[in-house]
Coordinates of C-alpha atoms in Angstrom, one line a residue:
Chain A
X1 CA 70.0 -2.4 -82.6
X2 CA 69.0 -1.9 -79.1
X3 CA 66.9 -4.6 -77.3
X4 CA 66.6 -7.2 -74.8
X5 CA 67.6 -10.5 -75.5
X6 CA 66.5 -14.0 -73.8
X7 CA 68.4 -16.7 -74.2
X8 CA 67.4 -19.9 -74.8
X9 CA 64.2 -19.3 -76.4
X10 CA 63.5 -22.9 -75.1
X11 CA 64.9 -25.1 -72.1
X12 CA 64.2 -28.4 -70.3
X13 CA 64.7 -29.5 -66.6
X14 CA 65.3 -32.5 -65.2
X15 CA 63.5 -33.4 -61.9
X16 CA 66.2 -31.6 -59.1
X17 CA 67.7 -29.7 -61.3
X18 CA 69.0 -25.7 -61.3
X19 CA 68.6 -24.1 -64.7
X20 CA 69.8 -20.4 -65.3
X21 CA 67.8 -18.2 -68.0
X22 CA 69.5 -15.5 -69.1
X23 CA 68.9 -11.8 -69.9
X24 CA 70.8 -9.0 -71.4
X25 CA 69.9 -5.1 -72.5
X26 CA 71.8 -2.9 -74.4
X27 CA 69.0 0.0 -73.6
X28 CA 71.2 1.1 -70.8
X29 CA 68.4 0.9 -68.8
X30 CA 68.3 0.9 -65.2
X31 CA 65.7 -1.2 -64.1
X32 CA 64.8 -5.0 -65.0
X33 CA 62.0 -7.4 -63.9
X34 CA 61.6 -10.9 -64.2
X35 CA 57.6 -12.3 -64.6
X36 CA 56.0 -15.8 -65.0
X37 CA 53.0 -16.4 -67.3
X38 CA 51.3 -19.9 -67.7
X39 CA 48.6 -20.5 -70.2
X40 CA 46.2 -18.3 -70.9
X41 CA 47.3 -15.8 -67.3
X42 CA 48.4 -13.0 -66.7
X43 CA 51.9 -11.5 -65.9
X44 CA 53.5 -13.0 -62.6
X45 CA 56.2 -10.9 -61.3
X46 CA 59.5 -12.7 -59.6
X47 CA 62.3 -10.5 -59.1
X48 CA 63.0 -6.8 -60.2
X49 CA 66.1 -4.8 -59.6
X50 CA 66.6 -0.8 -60.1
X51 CA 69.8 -0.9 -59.6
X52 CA 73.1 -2.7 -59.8
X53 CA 73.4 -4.7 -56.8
X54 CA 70.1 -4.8 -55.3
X55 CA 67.1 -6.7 -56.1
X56 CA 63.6 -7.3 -54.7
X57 CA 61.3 -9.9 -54.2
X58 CA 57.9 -9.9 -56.5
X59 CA 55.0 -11.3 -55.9
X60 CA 56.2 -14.9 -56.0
X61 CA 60.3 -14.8 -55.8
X62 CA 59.9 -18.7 -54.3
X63 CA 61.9 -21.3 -55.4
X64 CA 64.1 -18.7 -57.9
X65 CA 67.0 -16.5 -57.4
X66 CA 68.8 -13.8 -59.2
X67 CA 71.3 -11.6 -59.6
X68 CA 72.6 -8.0 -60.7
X69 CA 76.3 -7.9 -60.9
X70 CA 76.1 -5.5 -64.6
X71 CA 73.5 -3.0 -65.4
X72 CA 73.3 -5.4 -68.5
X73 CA 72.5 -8.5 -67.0
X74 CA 69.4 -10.1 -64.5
X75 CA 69.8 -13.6 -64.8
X76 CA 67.1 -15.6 -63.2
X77 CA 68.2 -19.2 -61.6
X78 CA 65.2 -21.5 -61.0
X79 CA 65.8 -23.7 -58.4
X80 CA 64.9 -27.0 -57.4
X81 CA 62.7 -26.0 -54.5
X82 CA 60.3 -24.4 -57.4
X83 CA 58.0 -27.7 -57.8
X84 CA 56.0 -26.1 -60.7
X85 CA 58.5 -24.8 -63.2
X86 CA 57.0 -25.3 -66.6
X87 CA 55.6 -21.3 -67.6
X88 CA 57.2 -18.8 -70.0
X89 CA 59.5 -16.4 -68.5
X90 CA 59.6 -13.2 -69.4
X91 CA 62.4 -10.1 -68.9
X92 CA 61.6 -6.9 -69.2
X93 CA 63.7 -3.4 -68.3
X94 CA 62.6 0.2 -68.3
X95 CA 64.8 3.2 -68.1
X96 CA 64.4 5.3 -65.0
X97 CA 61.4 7.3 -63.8
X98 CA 58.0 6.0 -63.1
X99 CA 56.9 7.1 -65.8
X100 CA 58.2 5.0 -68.8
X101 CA 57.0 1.8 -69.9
X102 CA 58.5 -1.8 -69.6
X103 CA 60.1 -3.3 -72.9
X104 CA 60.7 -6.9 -73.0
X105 CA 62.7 -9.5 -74.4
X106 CA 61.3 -12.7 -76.3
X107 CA 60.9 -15.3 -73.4
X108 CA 62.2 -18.6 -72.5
X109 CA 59.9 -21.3 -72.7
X110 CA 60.8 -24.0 -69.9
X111 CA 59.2 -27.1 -69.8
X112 CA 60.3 -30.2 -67.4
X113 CA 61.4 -33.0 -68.4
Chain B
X1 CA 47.3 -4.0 -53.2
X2 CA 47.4 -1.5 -55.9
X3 CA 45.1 -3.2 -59.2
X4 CA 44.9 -2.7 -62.7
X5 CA 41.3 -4.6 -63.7
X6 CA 40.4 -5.8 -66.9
X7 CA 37.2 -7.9 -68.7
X8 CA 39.2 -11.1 -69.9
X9 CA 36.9 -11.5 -72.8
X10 CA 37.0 -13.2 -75.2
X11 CA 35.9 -9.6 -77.4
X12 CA 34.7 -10.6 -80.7
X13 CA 34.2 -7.9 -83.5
X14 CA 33.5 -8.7 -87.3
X15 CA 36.0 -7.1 -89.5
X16 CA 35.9 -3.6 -90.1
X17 CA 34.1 -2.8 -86.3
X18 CA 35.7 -0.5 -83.6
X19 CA 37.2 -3.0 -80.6
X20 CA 36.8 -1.7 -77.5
X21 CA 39.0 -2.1 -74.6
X22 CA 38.5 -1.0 -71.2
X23 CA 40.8 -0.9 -68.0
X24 CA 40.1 0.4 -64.2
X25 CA 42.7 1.1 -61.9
X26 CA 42.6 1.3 -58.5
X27 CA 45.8 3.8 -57.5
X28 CA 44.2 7.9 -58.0
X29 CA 48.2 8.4 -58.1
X30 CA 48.8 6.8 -61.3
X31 CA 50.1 9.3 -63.5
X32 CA 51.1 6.8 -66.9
X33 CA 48.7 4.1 -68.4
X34 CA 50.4 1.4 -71.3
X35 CA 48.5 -0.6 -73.4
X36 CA 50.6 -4.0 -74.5
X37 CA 49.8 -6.5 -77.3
X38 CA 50.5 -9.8 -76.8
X39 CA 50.3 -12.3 -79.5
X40 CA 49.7 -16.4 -78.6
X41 CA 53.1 -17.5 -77.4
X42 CA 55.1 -14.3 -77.9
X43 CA 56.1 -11.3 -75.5
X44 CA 54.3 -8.2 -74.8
X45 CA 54.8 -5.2 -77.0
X46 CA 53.8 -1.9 -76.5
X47 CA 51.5 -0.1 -78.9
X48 CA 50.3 3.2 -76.8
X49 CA 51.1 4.8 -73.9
X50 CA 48.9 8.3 -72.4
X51 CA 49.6 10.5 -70.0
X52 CA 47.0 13.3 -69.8
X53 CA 43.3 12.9 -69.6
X54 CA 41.7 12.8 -73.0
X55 CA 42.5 11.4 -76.2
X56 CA 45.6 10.4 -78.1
X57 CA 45.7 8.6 -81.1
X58 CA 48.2 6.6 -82.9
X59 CA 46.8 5.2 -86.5
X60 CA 44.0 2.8 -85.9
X61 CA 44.9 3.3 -82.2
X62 CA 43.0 6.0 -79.6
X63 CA 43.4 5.6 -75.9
X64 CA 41.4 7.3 -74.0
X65 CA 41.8 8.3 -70.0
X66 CA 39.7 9.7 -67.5
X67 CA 41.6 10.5 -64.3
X68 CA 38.5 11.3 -62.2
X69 CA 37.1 8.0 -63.2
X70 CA 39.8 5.9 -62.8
X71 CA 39.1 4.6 -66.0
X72 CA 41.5 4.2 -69.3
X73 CA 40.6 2.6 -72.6
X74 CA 41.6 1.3 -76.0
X75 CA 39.6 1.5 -79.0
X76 CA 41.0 -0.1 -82.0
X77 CA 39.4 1.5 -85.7
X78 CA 38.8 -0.5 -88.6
X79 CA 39.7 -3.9 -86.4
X80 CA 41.5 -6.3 -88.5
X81 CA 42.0 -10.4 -87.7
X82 CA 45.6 -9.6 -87.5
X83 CA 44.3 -7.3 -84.5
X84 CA 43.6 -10.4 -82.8
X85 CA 45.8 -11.2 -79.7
X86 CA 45.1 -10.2 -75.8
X87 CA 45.8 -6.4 -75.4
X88 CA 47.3 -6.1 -71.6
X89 CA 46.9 -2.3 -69.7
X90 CA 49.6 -1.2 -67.4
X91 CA 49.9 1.4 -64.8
X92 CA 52.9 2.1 -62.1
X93 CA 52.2 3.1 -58.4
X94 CA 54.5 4.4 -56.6
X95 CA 57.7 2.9 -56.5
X96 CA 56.5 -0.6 -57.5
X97 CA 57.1 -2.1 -61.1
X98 CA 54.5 -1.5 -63.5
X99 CA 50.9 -3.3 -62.6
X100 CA 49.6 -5.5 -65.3
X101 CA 46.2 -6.5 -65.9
X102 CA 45.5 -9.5 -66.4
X103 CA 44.4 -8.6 -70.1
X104 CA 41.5 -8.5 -72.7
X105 CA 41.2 -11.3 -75.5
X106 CA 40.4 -9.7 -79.0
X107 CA 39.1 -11.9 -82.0
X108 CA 38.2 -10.2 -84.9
X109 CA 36.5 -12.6 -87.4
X110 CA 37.1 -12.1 -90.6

């Protein structure tokens, strides 16, 4: 079955600590986009990349980091610089072409310790 | 900044009623418009999707779009409480990842 998948679906951090959520899609899809949500918001977005290799900023890419070594893979490392980590993180890809929607995976929700 | 508005609700609608959702967007060169359902603590999932001005409908579903209006909408038939959950409209522009709203929350009360 083809999907995105999140893993964990849960995760803790300790005060000063990196933690690295993963996502994967077997959707061969081009582009992927990390977001933030806290309680009862709307989507944040934190990183996207539309291609292997390259990556861009959202709207508040501060205190996290990424990568996109595979077409397969975006994960998202949050850093201790990010003072307010606790949220659900969501990934999503979409196949090329503005015109297509986003499909997403199930989330990791990380709380701090 | 390119924006996708929406009323945050709550909506509530007794069993049975037709929910009404609306959406304005502020980018005339959106060409796609996605509505996403989002039940408490899960992900988004997409339930329609419209392209052309007009109607389509999808089961209990219609979205509706007017280009000239800048205006796009979800009506939900027949609203059910397992309808209930906040409902999310989308739009791309331009290069830029998809725009989310910041999303509608249905109850339908049984």
């Amino acid at each position: 079955d083809g999907g995105i998948t999140q893993s964990p679906k849960y995760l803790f951090r300790k005060e000063g600590q990196n933690v690295t959520l993963s996502c994967e899609q077997n959707l061969n899809h081009d582009a992927m986009y990390w977001y933030r949500q806290d309680p009862g918001q709307g989507l944040r977005l934190i990183y996207y990349s539309q291609i292997v290799n390259d990556f861009q900023k959202g709207d508040i890419a501060e205190g996290y980091s990424v990568s996109r070594e595979k077409k397969e893979s975006f994960p998202l490392t949050v850093t201790s610089a990010q003072k307010n980590p606790t949220a659900f993180y969501l990934c999503a890809s979409m196949a090329g072409g503005g015109t297509q929607p986003q499909h997403f995976g199930d989330g990791t929700r990380l709380s701090i310790l | 900044q390119k924006e996708v508005e929406q009323n945050s609700g709550p909506l509530s609608v007794p069993e049975g009623a037709i929910a009404s959702l609306n959406c304005t967007y502020s980018d005339r060169g959106s060409q796609s418009f996605f509505w996403y359902r989002q039940y408490s603590g899960k992900s988004p999932e997409l339930i329609m999707f419209i392209y052309s001005n007009g109607d389509k409908e999808d089961g209990r579903f219609t979205a509706q779009l007017n280009k000239a209006s800048q205006y796009v909408s979800l009506l939900i038939r027949d609203s059910q409480p397992s309808d209930s959950a906040t409902y999310l409209c989308a739009a791309p522009s331009g290069n830029t990842p998809l725009v989310f709203g910041k999303g509608t929350r249905l109850s339908v009360i049984a």
